[in-house]
XYZ file of C-alpha atoms in Angstrom:
654
model
C -72.141 27.603 -43.921
C -68.406 27.569 -43.487
C -65.833 27.938 -46.233
C -62.156 27.099 -45.852
C -59.897 29.836 -47.198
C -56.206 28.998 -47.159
C -53.853 31.873 -46.438
C -50.210 30.989 -46.093
C -47.014 32.815 -45.183
C -46.895 36.073 -47.111
C -45.003 39.215 -46.044
C -45.616 38.301 -42.433
C -47.963 35.839 -44.149
C -47.317 33.615 -47.144
C -50.194 32.138 -49.066
C -51.093 28.727 -50.387
C -52.053 28.311 -54.018
C -54.762 27.404 -56.451
C -53.627 25.571 -59.549
C -54.617 27.607 -62.600
C -54.043 25.938 -65.988
C -52.476 28.251 -68.525
C -53.464 28.391 -72.175
C -50.915 27.329 -74.766
C -50.819 28.730 -78.276
C -47.933 26.609 -79.552
C -48.454 23.719 -81.928
C -45.768 21.168 -81.048
C -47.041 18.687 -83.601
C -45.139 20.700 -86.188
C -41.784 20.421 -84.400
C -39.215 18.120 -86.005
C -36.803 16.218 -83.731
C -33.528 17.831 -84.748
C -30.551 18.957 -82.676
C -29.814 22.239 -84.392
C -29.623 25.706 -82.923
C -32.273 27.854 -84.621
C -31.415 31.000 -86.556
C -33.054 33.666 -84.403
C -32.562 36.826 -86.404
C -31.877 38.055 -89.871
C -28.724 40.121 -90.287
C -28.178 42.542 -93.157
C -25.116 41.897 -95.394
C -24.648 38.577 -93.738
C -24.333 35.074 -95.178
C -25.722 32.323 -92.908
C -23.307 29.458 -92.368
C -23.606 26.115 -90.632
C -21.217 25.006 -87.896
C -20.240 21.525 -86.781
C -18.868 21.075 -83.275
C -16.832 17.877 -83.157
C -17.069 15.845 -79.908
C -16.268 12.496 -81.504
C -12.760 12.676 -80.029
C -13.846 13.496 -76.477
C -12.996 11.244 -73.538
C -11.714 11.591 -69.999
C -14.427 14.133 -69.244
C -13.337 16.480 -72.027
C -16.919 16.837 -73.322
C -17.719 18.610 -70.033
C -15.433 21.451 -71.116
C -15.811 21.408 -74.909
C -18.785 23.577 -75.973
C -21.117 22.127 -78.563
C -24.556 23.074 -79.819
C -26.095 23.208 -76.314
C -23.721 25.823 -74.957
C -23.681 29.558 -74.338
C -21.302 29.784 -77.320
C -23.719 28.110 -79.754
C -26.686 30.001 -78.304
C -24.985 33.314 -78.994
C -24.084 32.189 -82.500
C -27.702 31.240 -83.105
C -28.788 34.707 -81.989
C -26.415 36.096 -84.621
C -27.627 34.038 -87.549
C -25.672 30.797 -87.468
C -26.917 27.229 -87.122
C -24.965 24.538 -85.362
C -24.904 20.792 -84.713
C -22.656 18.479 -82.736
C -20.922 15.382 -84.095
C -20.786 12.834 -81.291
C -19.523 9.663 -82.941
C -18.964 9.902 -86.704
C -15.493 9.915 -88.180
C -14.540 13.215 -89.742
C -13.582 11.399 -92.943
C -17.060 9.845 -93.255
C -18.322 12.626 -95.515
C -19.990 14.485 -92.631
C -18.062 17.673 -93.332
C -19.816 18.118 -96.697
C -22.903 19.485 -94.923
C -21.104 22.217 -92.990
C -19.224 25.451 -93.578
C -17.242 25.681 -90.339
C -15.688 22.950 -88.149
C -14.880 23.538 -84.459
C -12.605 21.168 -82.473
C -11.692 21.670 -78.801
C -8.554 19.855 -77.460
C -9.295 16.328 -78.746
C -8.596 13.725 -76.069
C -8.312 11.021 -78.712
C -6.033 11.706 -81.664
C -7.501 12.172 -85.119
C -6.697 9.465 -87.647
C -4.634 10.157 -90.731
C -7.793 9.938 -92.817
C -9.541 12.505 -90.616
C -6.592 14.862 -90.766
C -6.658 14.644 -94.562
C -10.410 15.228 -94.617
C -10.074 18.335 -92.448
C -7.266 19.894 -94.495
C -9.207 19.203 -97.706
C -12.271 20.785 -96.107
C -10.270 23.965 -95.431
C -8.696 24.093 -98.884
C -12.151 23.829 -100.429
C -13.341 26.919 -98.532
C -14.241 25.654 -95.057
C -13.526 27.500 -91.858
C -11.665 25.735 -89.025
C -11.504 26.702 -85.358
C -8.989 24.780 -83.248
C -8.920 25.392 -79.482
C -6.242 23.994 -77.161
C -5.650 23.907 -73.421
C -2.732 24.441 -71.078
C -0.171 21.700 -70.516
C -0.563 21.546 -66.736
C -4.270 21.026 -66.100
C -5.107 17.969 -64.021
C -7.666 16.744 -66.538
C -4.790 15.948 -68.904
C -6.384 17.905 -71.755
C -3.821 19.208 -74.225
C -3.803 20.986 -77.541
C -1.036 18.785 -78.916
C -3.457 16.403 -80.647
C -4.369 19.368 -82.828
C -0.792 19.892 -84.039
C -0.949 17.410 -86.968
C -3.577 19.745 -88.423
C -2.461 23.144 -87.059
C 1.182 22.737 -88.066
C 0.040 22.507 -91.689
C -0.912 26.167 -91.366
C 2.156 27.367 -89.444
C 0.752 27.083 -85.902
C 1.788 24.746 -83.076
C 0.082 24.315 -79.677
C 2.644 24.312 -76.838
C 2.459 22.512 -73.469
C 2.913 25.489 -71.155
C 0.247 27.336 -69.112
C -0.670 31.014 -69.456
C -2.691 33.017 -66.938
C -2.547 36.339 -68.739
C -5.310 38.885 -69.143
C -4.957 40.828 -72.383
C -6.240 44.384 -72.678
C -4.219 45.687 -75.652
C -5.022 44.449 -79.139
C -3.821 45.011 -82.652
C -6.121 45.662 -85.597
C -7.828 42.547 -86.969
C -11.421 41.462 -87.586
C -11.061 38.946 -84.726
C -10.275 41.700 -82.202
C -13.054 44.022 -83.345
C -14.763 45.530 -80.282
C -12.758 43.323 -77.886
C -11.414 45.145 -74.824
C -10.324 42.264 -72.601
C -9.467 38.582 -73.090
C -8.717 36.138 -70.285
C -6.465 33.142 -70.802
C -7.976 31.462 -67.752
C -11.161 29.405 -67.970
C -11.812 27.935 -64.528
C -9.826 24.642 -64.395
C -8.365 25.172 -67.858
C -5.974 27.830 -69.024
C -4.369 28.703 -72.331
C -1.191 27.346 -73.814
C 0.976 29.515 -76.000
C 1.098 29.160 -79.757
C 4.219 28.901 -81.890
C 3.476 30.886 -85.051
C 5.334 30.828 -88.373
C 4.572 31.729 -91.985
C 1.933 31.703 -93.400
C 0.215 32.206 -90.023
C 0.123 35.450 -88.065
C -0.453 36.067 -84.377
C -3.516 38.151 -83.614
C -3.450 38.269 -79.783
C -0.150 38.300 -77.901
C 0.719 38.133 -74.210
C 4.095 38.632 -72.524
C 4.281 34.821 -72.474
C 3.500 34.326 -76.139
C 0.726 34.233 -78.699
C -2.685 32.894 -77.653
C -4.627 33.560 -80.907
C -3.312 33.028 -84.396
C -4.851 32.841 -87.868
C -3.913 31.367 -91.208
C -5.349 30.858 -94.671
C -5.031 27.905 -97.028
C -6.592 27.409 -100.419
C -10.083 28.915 -100.210
C -10.409 28.441 -96.446
C -9.429 30.038 -93.165
C -8.097 28.747 -89.823
C -8.183 30.223 -86.311
C -6.223 28.684 -83.411
C -6.857 29.746 -79.810
C -4.656 28.552 -76.977
C -7.418 27.914 -74.427
C -11.201 27.495 -74.165
C -12.010 30.202 -71.591
C -13.203 32.864 -74.072
C -15.778 30.392 -75.423
C -17.555 29.671 -72.133
C -16.541 32.304 -69.545
C -19.322 34.678 -70.459
C -21.307 35.377 -67.294
C -20.681 33.212 -64.220
C -17.312 34.359 -62.756
C -16.392 36.089 -66.017
C -16.048 39.487 -64.372
C -15.580 42.359 -66.776
C -14.487 40.051 -69.624
C -17.882 38.497 -70.347
C -19.135 40.880 -73.034
C -15.720 40.925 -74.719
C -15.655 37.124 -74.754
C -19.042 37.104 -76.504
C -17.727 39.615 -79.048
C -14.480 37.705 -79.561
C -16.365 34.423 -80.068
C -18.590 35.965 -82.715
C -15.628 37.657 -84.390
C -13.836 34.333 -84.749
C -16.793 32.701 -86.476
C -17.567 35.771 -88.617
C -13.977 35.863 -89.863
C -13.993 32.140 -90.652
C -17.298 32.594 -92.471
C -15.964 35.685 -94.307
C -18.778 37.744 -92.876
C -18.301 41.457 -92.030
C -17.531 42.642 -88.505
C -20.497 43.651 -86.352
C -21.445 44.071 -82.728
C -22.596 40.827 -81.158
C -26.301 40.548 -80.477
C -26.477 39.059 -76.970
C -29.998 39.014 -75.500
C -30.297 39.336 -71.742
C -31.732 35.827 -71.410
C -29.970 32.805 -72.836
C -32.245 30.017 -74.047
C -30.514 26.669 -74.590
C -32.572 23.758 -75.831
C -31.678 20.070 -75.996
C -34.075 18.754 -78.597
C -37.756 19.522 -79.153
C -39.158 17.194 -76.515
C -42.376 15.216 -76.877
C -44.698 16.078 -79.754
C -47.720 17.485 -77.925
C -50.694 19.427 -79.156
C -51.501 22.777 -77.526
C -54.358 21.170 -75.620
C -52.025 18.453 -74.307
C -49.373 20.979 -73.263
C -51.829 23.085 -71.278
C -52.764 20.040 -69.204
C -49.326 20.296 -67.543
C -48.997 22.444 -64.474
C -45.612 23.997 -63.669
C -43.967 23.707 -60.244
C -40.660 25.346 -59.404
C -38.257 24.311 -56.661
C -34.685 23.569 -55.705
C -32.673 20.344 -55.807
C -29.385 19.716 -53.954
C -28.937 21.918 -50.875
C -27.227 21.672 -47.494
C -27.793 22.693 -43.884
C -25.573 23.214 -40.854
C -25.965 19.478 -40.182
C -23.320 18.957 -42.884
C -21.464 21.885 -44.451
C -24.260 24.379 -45.097
C -24.678 27.792 -43.537
C -28.391 27.611 -42.678
C -30.158 25.643 -39.952
C -33.059 23.380 -40.827
C -35.544 26.076 -39.794
C -33.666 28.742 -41.764
C -33.649 26.543 -44.852
C -37.405 25.952 -44.510
C -37.776 29.727 -44.322
C -35.627 30.068 -47.461
C -37.907 27.692 -49.330
C -40.988 29.645 -48.253
C -39.398 33.026 -48.974
C -38.404 31.991 -52.491
C -41.748 30.354 -53.145
C -40.407 26.841 -53.734
C -43.102 24.351 -54.682
C -40.798 21.469 -53.853
C -37.466 21.298 -52.009
C -34.976 18.416 -52.271
C -32.601 18.619 -49.305
C -29.406 16.589 -49.745
C -26.990 16.990 -46.841
C -23.689 15.148 -47.115
C -23.507 11.617 -45.743
C -20.211 9.833 -45.273
C -19.182 6.209 -45.132
C -20.054 5.329 -41.532
C -23.102 5.682 -39.308
C -22.817 8.554 -36.849
C -20.808 10.726 -39.226
C -23.718 13.185 -39.381
C -25.652 14.775 -42.170
C -27.412 12.657 -44.746
C -31.177 12.397 -44.524
C -31.331 13.754 -40.960
C -31.772 17.410 -41.883
C -34.321 16.689 -44.580
C -36.403 14.600 -42.155
C -36.294 17.402 -39.589
C -37.337 19.936 -42.229
C -40.161 17.638 -43.251
C -41.285 17.555 -39.597
C -41.229 21.378 -39.421
C -43.319 21.631 -42.572
C -45.851 19.073 -41.394
C -46.127 20.472 -37.858
C -46.819 23.978 -39.164
C -48.901 22.972 -42.176
C -46.537 24.873 -44.449
C -46.949 25.010 -48.181
C -43.534 23.475 -48.971
C -43.349 19.855 -50.165
C -40.096 18.546 -48.693
C -38.283 15.657 -50.371
C -35.790 13.707 -48.303
C -32.440 13.109 -49.968
C -28.716 12.920 -49.274
C -25.443 13.536 -51.080
C -23.312 10.427 -50.693
C -19.887 12.001 -50.243
C -17.322 9.335 -49.406
C -17.383 8.633 -53.133
C -17.564 10.934 -56.134
C -20.495 12.896 -54.847
C -23.870 11.466 -55.744
C -27.292 12.748 -54.688
C -30.101 10.309 -54.097
C -33.815 10.980 -53.463
C -36.384 10.265 -52.202
C -34.677 8.346 -49.401
C -35.875 6.980 -46.085
C -32.473 6.247 -44.551
C -28.814 6.999 -45.086
C -26.540 5.096 -47.461
C -23.168 4.589 -45.820
C -20.449 3.447 -48.202
C -17.153 4.456 -49.752
C -17.805 2.366 -52.881
C -19.250 4.096 -55.955
C -21.291 1.141 -57.182
C -22.593 0.286 -53.728
C -23.777 3.869 -53.349
C -25.769 3.843 -56.579
C -27.165 0.418 -55.762
C -28.021 1.490 -52.219
C -29.948 4.476 -53.533
C -31.834 2.296 -56.004
C -32.640 -0.219 -53.273
C -34.800 2.485 -51.664
C -36.644 3.161 -54.889
C -34.763 6.434 -55.313
C -32.842 7.967 -58.227
C -29.070 8.575 -58.295
C -27.725 11.783 -59.870
C -24.005 12.429 -60.408
C -23.116 15.696 -58.698
C -20.990 18.561 -60.115
C -18.863 16.461 -62.552
C -16.618 19.448 -63.394
C -15.551 20.019 -59.772
C -12.357 17.999 -60.245
C -10.507 15.822 -62.697
C -10.965 12.808 -60.414
C -14.643 12.791 -61.466
C -13.754 12.034 -65.098
C -13.807 8.232 -64.836
C -17.151 8.101 -63.017
C -18.626 10.606 -65.421
C -17.521 8.593 -68.468
C -18.818 5.335 -66.900
C -22.032 6.779 -65.482
C -24.224 4.468 -67.554
C -22.313 1.421 -66.347
C -22.835 2.457 -62.745
C -26.538 2.901 -63.431
C -26.865 6.608 -62.803
C -30.286 8.075 -63.515
C -29.023 11.526 -64.466
C -26.337 14.149 -64.162
C -26.070 17.748 -62.953
C -25.461 19.603 -66.179
C -25.417 22.852 -64.200
C -24.263 23.209 -60.610
C -24.485 26.645 -58.985
C -24.197 28.302 -62.395
C -21.008 26.515 -63.434
C -21.873 25.609 -67.018
C -19.025 25.028 -69.449
C -19.282 22.441 -72.202
C -21.523 19.737 -70.733
C -24.813 21.032 -72.040
C -24.968 18.383 -74.753
C -25.462 15.721 -72.057
C -29.099 16.793 -72.055
C -29.586 15.205 -75.470
C -28.874 11.765 -74.011
C -29.026 11.906 -70.199
C -31.638 12.918 -67.698
C -30.525 16.187 -66.098
C -31.077 18.656 -63.301
C -29.681 21.987 -62.215
C -28.241 21.919 -58.695
C -28.699 24.845 -56.310
C -25.849 23.846 -53.991
C -25.588 27.325 -52.479
C -24.823 26.102 -48.923
C -26.596 29.160 -47.475
C -30.019 30.256 -46.333
C -29.499 33.647 -47.935
C -28.245 33.149 -51.493
C -30.658 32.441 -54.286
C -29.509 29.721 -56.620
C -30.451 27.434 -59.477
C -34.117 26.381 -59.652
C -35.822 23.661 -61.623
C -39.302 24.012 -63.106
C -41.011 20.657 -63.538
C -44.145 19.974 -65.530
C -46.748 17.626 -64.087
C -50.014 16.620 -65.689
C -51.789 15.260 -62.616
C -50.072 16.274 -59.347
C -50.404 13.434 -56.850
C -49.627 15.361 -53.665
C -52.244 16.771 -51.287
C -54.205 19.901 -52.226
C -52.838 20.066 -55.766
C -49.202 19.933 -54.696
C -46.546 17.732 -56.229
C -45.374 14.558 -54.576
C -41.830 13.217 -54.446
C -42.663 10.776 -57.229
C -43.995 13.589 -59.400
C -40.555 15.210 -59.161
C -38.820 11.942 -59.949
C -41.082 11.293 -62.934
C -40.435 14.773 -64.329
C -36.653 14.220 -64.117
C -36.746 10.755 -65.677
C -38.843 12.040 -68.566
C -37.002 15.382 -69.015
C -40.124 17.406 -68.201
C -37.888 19.961 -66.566
C -36.376 23.374 -67.229
C -33.282 24.603 -65.419
C -33.544 28.245 -64.356
C -30.058 29.695 -63.909
C -29.916 33.253 -62.483
C -26.127 33.401 -62.649
C -26.018 32.997 -66.432
C -29.577 34.308 -66.893
C -30.279 31.084 -68.746
C -33.129 28.666 -69.393
C -32.152 25.111 -70.308
C -34.314 22.189 -71.341
C -36.286 20.629 -74.167
C -37.966 23.130 -76.458
C -41.554 22.255 -75.546
C -40.950 22.835 -71.829
C -38.800 25.961 -72.264
C -41.578 27.434 -74.406
C -44.142 26.436 -71.793
C -42.118 28.182 -69.077
C -41.862 31.372 -71.127
C -45.563 31.219 -71.987
C -46.580 30.948 -68.332
C -44.205 33.758 -67.439
C -45.807 35.994 -70.064
C -49.239 35.091 -68.740
C -48.173 35.872 -65.169
C -46.843 39.282 -66.160
C -50.070 40.141 -67.963
C -52.228 38.800 -65.112
C -50.322 40.803 -62.490
C -50.767 44.007 -64.502
C -54.508 43.371 -64.860
C -54.807 42.497 -61.154
C -53.034 45.716 -60.148
C -55.520 47.712 -62.175
C -58.534 45.885 -60.679
C -57.366 46.091 -57.066
C -56.500 49.780 -57.405
C -59.961 50.502 -58.777
C -61.547 48.710 -55.841
C -59.416 50.709 -53.400
C -60.366 53.936 -55.158
C -64.000 52.921 -54.669
C -63.408 52.683 -50.927
C -63.272 48.902 -50.593
C -60.903 47.181 -48.152
C -58.863 44.632 -50.128
C -55.701 44.226 -48.101
C -55.824 40.433 -48.321
C -55.928 40.763 -52.105
C -52.957 43.086 -51.892
C -51.076 40.463 -49.871
C -51.726 37.914 -52.598
C -50.718 40.390 -55.281
C -47.491 41.166 -53.439
C -46.742 37.469 -53.221
C -47.462 37.083 -56.939
C -44.951 39.811 -57.749
C -42.428 38.283 -55.346
C -42.856 34.860 -56.969
C -42.298 36.335 -60.448
C -39.234 38.158 -59.187
C -37.985 34.888 -57.661
C -38.194 33.122 -61.043
C -41.402 31.217 -60.281
C -44.002 32.471 -62.757
C -46.167 29.421 -62.216
C -46.707 30.298 -58.566
C -47.090 33.949 -59.528
C -49.956 33.039 -61.795
C -51.616 31.018 -59.024
C -51.156 33.859 -56.506
C -52.604 36.493 -58.788
C -55.592 34.257 -59.484
C -56.171 34.114 -55.739
C -55.746 37.876 -55.451
C -58.732 38.535 -57.718
C -60.893 35.613 -56.640
C -64.294 36.279 -55.091
C -63.279 34.453 -51.916
C -60.233 36.642 -51.259
C -61.807 39.924 -52.354
C -64.474 39.315 -49.709
C -61.981 39.312 -46.815
C -59.992 42.196 -45.393
C -57.038 41.705 -43.051
C -54.789 43.900 -40.922
C -51.836 42.693 -38.880
C -50.262 44.666 -36.009
C -47.110 43.525 -34.260
C -44.450 45.440 -32.319
C -41.190 46.043 -34.115
C -38.929 47.201 -31.246
C -38.676 44.589 -28.528
C -36.996 44.119 -25.149
C -35.597 40.773 -24.042
C -37.661 38.480 -21.820
C -40.785 40.564 -22.278
C -44.373 39.656 -23.139
C -45.985 41.194 -26.224
C -48.952 40.563 -28.457
C -49.730 40.535 -32.145
C -53.208 41.141 -33.468
C -54.755 39.901 -36.681
C -58.031 41.577 -37.504
C -60.172 39.850 -40.126
C -63.255 41.384 -41.734
C -65.526 38.857 -43.416
C -67.688 40.567 -46.026
C -69.165 37.258 -47.218
C -72.635 36.173 -46.204
C -71.240 32.829 -45.052
C -68.942 32.104 -42.128
C -65.232 31.352 -42.165
C -63.063 29.181 -39.979
C -59.482 30.420 -39.675
C -56.572 28.703 -37.924
C -53.339 30.567 -37.179
C -50.078 28.701 -36.662
C -46.802 30.306 -35.673
C -43.743 28.874 -37.390
C -41.012 29.972 -35.002
C -37.281 29.748 -35.655
C -35.623 32.361 -33.509
C -35.890 34.702 -30.566
C -39.520 34.262 -29.495
C -42.013 31.871 -27.905
C -45.734 31.774 -28.744
C -48.243 30.092 -26.494
C -50.291 28.454 -27.792
C -48.675 27.844 -31.194
C -52.067 27.222 -32.859
C -55.259 29.256 -32.504
C -58.567 28.687 -34.264
C -61.160 31.394 -34.885
C -64.673 31.266 -36.347
C -65.859 34.408 -38.128
C -69.575 34.662 -38.949
C -70.630 36.246 -42.203
C -70.523 40.036 -42.456
C -68.598 40.473 -39.196
C -65.135 41.475 -38.008
C -63.111 39.371 -35.568
C -59.621 39.564 -34.113
C -56.977 36.998 -33.248
C -54.701 38.115 -30.428
C -51.441 36.137 -30.230
C -49.329 36.500 -27.079
C -45.592 35.914 -27.290
C -42.483 36.253 -25.119
C -39.086 37.275 -26.383
C -35.939 35.326 -25.553
C -33.024 36.832 -23.670
C -31.147 37.714 -26.863
C -31.193 37.324 -30.636
C -33.265 38.311 -33.617
C -36.991 37.564 -33.435
C -37.941 35.524 -36.486
C -41.342 33.952 -36.885
C -43.915 33.398 -39.581
C -47.697 33.333 -39.430
C -49.808 30.810 -41.314
C -53.493 31.435 -41.740
C -55.503 28.599 -43.228
């Protein structure tokens, strides 16, 4: 009897996977479809208040920069006892303000009506809190704070049209500056304007160029004006040393508006941002979905990336990707390079070496406002936005608008994305996440890796698939497409330490992660006890190492599958040792040995394949070995080094 045991590419060898369904304990039938940030803790001497973010006056791409209730700002407020919602299209004089305690408006692109201005000032006089946030007068997006002046001037504050780049490190005494040690006026593309302040308002934060934070009171209510949006979204990615102070400042502003006491902001290590509850599924239905983690939107040296096709395959294996969407740039004419070429070559490498890395062929159409399309079979050459989307769809692929915050020239395409027929948008590209999180309530979304290197780790996406249609329990390209089009996806952002997606899938990700952590701990105990008893379990240790690596690389689903393999009867019955020289001379012959001990009563058939991408030649590339039951056999692999370079190769056993 022969039994196939699949051993793939971990350490020197990584391993293929068994799909292990996890057990859910969450009843999603009780979840109501609301768009509110949950109160996550109870705070002593604190009065909960409700916040309304207004995006009904957004246009020209301003919603990409105006935080709402799917932002790091609203998440932090939720962790500190507040609830929040976003107003997308109702007039502020419609009576909507009656349900809220605090109103937040970022640099309205469209002016408020006279009726709305009256409604807002009445709201403040009756005890409401009002936060108004402007922007500099020079940004290319054409966002300005001046549309706030019909309201702000009522309270002695006027937004100017200048641009401030200051970093403030000296503060006076006020509740709003409690615990704040640094405040940056710059927020990526947007900076702060200065504020003109007159009675009854007072300036709270000053720079050499003028005030950037001012407060006022009117009737029973309070008003805060801030010259720029940076402190409300520059928390982690590229925030430098200001991140924790920006969190504290943001909380202070809302606490003062709510007349709550000062306190230190509670900012958990992991941000969890949800965009609705997702489908109403029972626990049994949820556990039918397997989780697969991979990367979407990457580049090779065939366009502007820093890794060759082989190096990018190695990256996918090293990080434990369970799917990899490669999208090199393609231009507007044939022969301009890039496009699907690299992805097709990577697919050939994977297939030739039987690697456990489902490759999906895509391209980033780049003679237009960048748009990724996948799965593709050929390049789309055009400089016309509509032709690009149509050309992608003609191949049965989906079109995703890339990095819409990269420049103001993307604003028109972003606003008209539905008219063009886009299937989704990158709400997070390489960790740049400002105010566009609310798109996930309405649009399909992904997180884009876009690292352009074979070294850096970037954004991942976990997708949830009920019945994987790829070979050997893997996902197919259409499984990935289906997950995106049905929002069965969670963005994993290591730069902001953030999870983003619908509640049901975020909870599923966390649940599987908890299970993987527990399973690894139990596996470590079991394997150590077997070693203490004198058993040889090095293959199990390889699997366990790969499980821990997968968990460390933000792929708990694969970690759970690896640890299940580590403690399976099949793997525990095989011992392995690998010997290979580590110091090599050029143009010299060497050998590696793989010794396998089969403790099973049945025979095994093992094939070894060398995936080579630097400095060495193996001959032959493939070698098959039969190992009878209860015997030990060795595979000797001869190789020759090249005349220079680093030797890089990987061994598959399957």
